[in-house]
């Protein structure tokens, strides 16, 4: 993958952890493989529910080791970052298993433990899994507007619902901050609810510099375009591109129009800090970026 390009979403089975894919078989009955699948399924559900007051209380009281496991992934490693005390994922995980099933607990007992916890989590998830039009369903628009503890669980589950039955089903989705979510280990997107129908949309993705690039599509359409392996090495995402030029050079070329006095004059007319860029995936579509402020928009900035 070229510098500046987003690493493609290449894992064929999103619900299987990187560890399981790398390690391969585990025993005659594949018990360790099954354990890894069970672990990843548990983490997908736990991460999606983080912020829910009842879940947080449950973890703090009975499963404190998992607090440092069910977090957004480190983009450089694809794993949760170490806890504040330096505890790694493997250490926290083994400490949890040791406390719950003891040293003699085998893979089968570990899987049983995870299955029981996952079953309990589904009860917490019921209120977030109601279809938007169902009676008593929570409003994504209100959750995003108000923030608070229910935003993360609701938005994560609505995004998950948009991927049900597709190759992206089981993708780990985590809240990074209000209105901003991580899809898998690499993609970080901003979401909003459509003002007319209330549908949940990805309205931008962040590049490595934290600049928001505007899009406005459902999560599945976004992942089909940006989360799958590109057809060639000419990756135009996050500032990359084929032909020996990095995103920064290409952006500068685009923002300066076609060069010359006329392009420079147009550039000077923009408010300080703003540049005009052409979408790399939608030729002929332009938007405006203020890198220092991390802003991006289609409308020409006035100030």
Tab-separated table of C-alpha atoms in Angstrom, residues 5-166:
chain	number	residue	atom	x	y	z
A	5	UNK	CA	-3.199	5.530	1.219
A	6	UNK	CA	-5.564	3.856	3.606
A	7	UNK	CA	-4.632	0.189	4.059
A	8	UNK	CA	-7.419	-1.819	2.415
A	9	UNK	CA	-9.939	-3.816	4.380
A	10	UNK	CA	-8.472	-7.175	3.434
A	11	UNK	CA	-9.520	-9.460	6.278
A	12	UNK	CA	-11.949	-11.909	4.601
A	13	UNK	CA	-13.905	-12.727	7.755
A	14	UNK	CA	-14.334	-9.598	9.889
A	15	UNK	CA	-15.678	-11.551	12.863
A	16	UNK	CA	-12.429	-13.541	13.190
A	17	UNK	CA	-9.674	-11.737	15.058
A	18	UNK	CA	-6.280	-10.922	13.557
A	19	UNK	CA	-4.757	-13.318	16.082
A	20	UNK	CA	-6.880	-16.221	14.934
A	21	UNK	CA	-6.188	-15.532	11.273
A	22	UNK	CA	-2.451	-15.400	11.959
A	23	UNK	CA	-2.219	-18.389	14.268
A	24	UNK	CA	-4.200	-20.852	12.208
A	25	UNK	CA	-5.195	-24.138	13.800
A	26	UNK	CA	-5.314	-24.709	17.507
A	27	UNK	CA	-5.568	-28.305	18.621
A	28	UNK	CA	-7.221	-31.330	17.166
A	29	UNK	CA	-10.723	-29.965	17.532
A	30	UNK	CA	-9.809	-26.426	16.518
A	31	UNK	CA	-10.637	-25.314	20.072
A	32	UNK	CA	-8.258	-22.373	20.084
A	33	UNK	CA	-9.623	-21.142	16.770
A	34	UNK	CA	-13.131	-21.327	18.185
A	35	UNK	CA	-11.917	-19.470	21.246
A	36	UNK	CA	-10.541	-16.652	19.086
A	37	UNK	CA	-13.802	-16.383	17.154
A	38	UNK	CA	-15.746	-16.289	20.421
A	39	UNK	CA	-13.411	-13.634	21.799
A	40	UNK	CA	-13.768	-11.416	18.760
A	41	UNK	CA	-17.549	-11.755	18.798
A	42	UNK	CA	-17.537	-10.767	22.457
A	43	UNK	CA	-15.292	-7.759	21.807
A	44	UNK	CA	-17.446	-6.567	18.874
A	45	UNK	CA	-20.502	-6.511	21.114
A	46	UNK	CA	-18.680	-5.044	24.122
A	47	UNK	CA	-17.090	-2.213	22.131
A	48	UNK	CA	-20.433	-1.337	20.568
A	49	UNK	CA	-22.068	-1.107	23.986
A	50	UNK	CA	-19.380	0.941	25.746
A	51	UNK	CA	-20.886	3.991	27.395
A	52	UNK	CA	-24.111	2.297	28.400
A	53	UNK	CA	-24.378	2.937	32.178
A	54	UNK	CA	-25.560	-0.582	33.014
A	55	UNK	CA	-22.774	-2.168	30.982
A	56	UNK	CA	-20.117	0.061	32.521
A	57	UNK	CA	-21.337	-0.904	35.987
A	58	UNK	CA	-21.253	-4.609	35.071
A	59	UNK	CA	-17.702	-4.395	33.734
A	60	UNK	CA	-16.445	-2.415	36.706
A	61	UNK	CA	-17.981	-4.812	39.203
A	62	UNK	CA	-17.465	-8.213	37.597
A	63	UNK	CA	-15.232	-7.975	34.518
A	64	UNK	CA	-12.796	-5.144	35.207
A	65	UNK	CA	-10.067	-6.704	33.051
A	66	UNK	CA	-12.219	-6.239	29.958
A	67	UNK	CA	-12.366	-2.455	30.402
A	68	UNK	CA	-8.977	-2.149	28.687
A	69	UNK	CA	-9.818	-4.743	25.998
A	70	UNK	CA	-13.104	-3.347	24.663
A	71	UNK	CA	-11.741	-0.062	23.323
A	72	UNK	CA	-11.027	1.465	19.888
A	73	UNK	CA	-8.079	-0.194	18.154
A	74	UNK	CA	-4.652	1.300	17.620
A	75	UNK	CA	-4.431	1.933	13.872
A	76	UNK	CA	-0.732	1.040	13.792
A	77	UNK	CA	-1.120	-2.393	15.397
A	78	UNK	CA	-4.767	-3.347	14.906
A	79	UNK	CA	-4.914	-4.112	18.637
A	80	UNK	CA	-6.220	-2.234	21.667
A	81	UNK	CA	-3.549	0.091	23.066
A	82	UNK	CA	-2.001	-0.862	26.432
A	83	UNK	CA	-3.953	0.209	29.509
A	84	UNK	CA	-2.848	3.221	31.532
A	85	UNK	CA	-0.895	0.913	33.835
A	86	UNK	CA	0.870	-0.724	30.875
A	87	UNK	CA	-1.228	-3.897	30.831
A	88	UNK	CA	-1.455	-5.343	27.321
A	89	UNK	CA	-4.448	-6.987	25.688
A	90	UNK	CA	-3.034	-10.482	26.170
A	91	UNK	CA	-2.251	-9.817	29.822
A	92	UNK	CA	-5.711	-8.418	30.557
A	93	UNK	CA	-7.389	-11.241	28.700
A	94	UNK	CA	-5.441	-13.962	30.478
A	95	UNK	CA	-6.020	-12.300	33.843
A	96	UNK	CA	-9.771	-12.340	33.176
A	97	UNK	CA	-9.768	-16.004	32.179
A	98	UNK	CA	-7.604	-16.928	35.146
A	99	UNK	CA	-9.902	-15.195	37.608
A	100	UNK	CA	-13.082	-16.617	36.063
A	101	UNK	CA	-12.184	-20.215	35.153
A	102	UNK	CA	-8.896	-20.800	36.990
A	103	UNK	CA	-5.607	-22.222	35.790
A	104	UNK	CA	-7.149	-25.548	34.877
A	105	UNK	CA	-9.800	-23.996	32.644
A	106	UNK	CA	-9.463	-25.278	29.083
A	107	UNK	CA	-10.591	-23.690	25.829
A	108	UNK	CA	-14.046	-25.192	26.116
A	109	UNK	CA	-14.607	-23.551	29.519
A	110	UNK	CA	-13.302	-20.246	28.232
A	111	UNK	CA	-15.737	-20.370	25.333
A	112	UNK	CA	-18.563	-21.169	27.716
A	113	UNK	CA	-17.659	-18.139	29.830
A	114	UNK	CA	-17.645	-15.854	26.790
A	115	UNK	CA	-20.919	-17.295	25.518
A	116	UNK	CA	-22.586	-16.594	28.853
A	117	UNK	CA	-21.346	-13.016	28.930
A	118	UNK	CA	-22.341	-12.436	25.316
A	119	UNK	CA	-25.843	-13.680	26.124
A	120	UNK	CA	-26.034	-11.176	28.984
A	121	UNK	CA	-24.842	-8.381	26.717
A	122	UNK	CA	-27.633	-9.030	24.241
A	123	UNK	CA	-30.107	-8.019	26.918
A	124	UNK	CA	-28.336	-4.672	27.261
A	125	UNK	CA	-28.389	-4.278	23.483
A	126	UNK	CA	-32.125	-4.807	22.978
A	127	UNK	CA	-33.077	-1.148	23.326
A	128	UNK	CA	-30.416	-0.127	20.808
A	129	UNK	CA	-31.329	-2.796	18.246
A	130	UNK	CA	-34.914	-1.687	17.717
A	131	UNK	CA	-35.527	-0.547	14.104
A	132	UNK	CA	-35.702	3.264	13.811
A	133	UNK	CA	-39.454	3.173	13.056
A	134	UNK	CA	-40.350	0.731	15.832
A	135	UNK	CA	-42.373	1.882	18.811
A	136	UNK	CA	-40.124	3.098	21.594
A	137	UNK	CA	-37.030	3.176	19.367
A	138	UNK	CA	-34.341	5.675	20.294
A	139	UNK	CA	-33.646	8.522	17.870
A	140	UNK	CA	-30.209	8.611	16.265
A	141	UNK	CA	-30.686	12.286	15.487
A	142	UNK	CA	-31.417	13.118	19.114
A	143	UNK	CA	-28.572	10.924	20.351
A	144	UNK	CA	-26.065	12.679	18.091
A	145	UNK	CA	-27.443	16.085	19.011
A	146	UNK	CA	-27.357	15.541	22.761
A	147	UNK	CA	-24.381	13.193	23.083
A	148	UNK	CA	-24.342	11.379	26.382
A	149	UNK	CA	-23.995	7.723	27.335
A	150	UNK	CA	-26.531	6.331	24.872
A	151	UNK	CA	-25.013	7.871	21.759
A	152	UNK	CA	-22.215	5.359	21.299
A	153	UNK	CA	-24.272	2.176	21.786
A	154	UNK	CA	-27.125	3.436	19.619
A	155	UNK	CA	-24.981	4.667	16.725
A	156	UNK	CA	-22.751	1.570	16.789
A	157	UNK	CA	-25.780	-0.711	16.621
A	158	UNK	CA	-27.407	1.324	13.850
A	159	UNK	CA	-24.186	1.143	11.844
A	160	UNK	CA	-24.015	-2.602	12.512
A	161	UNK	CA	-27.596	-2.986	11.281
A	162	UNK	CA	-26.587	-1.323	8.020
A	163	UNK	CA	-23.972	-4.043	7.471
A	164	UNK	CA	-26.106	-7.071	8.376
A	165	UNK	CA	-25.922	-9.816	5.772
A	166	UNK	CA	-22.937	-8.289	3.955
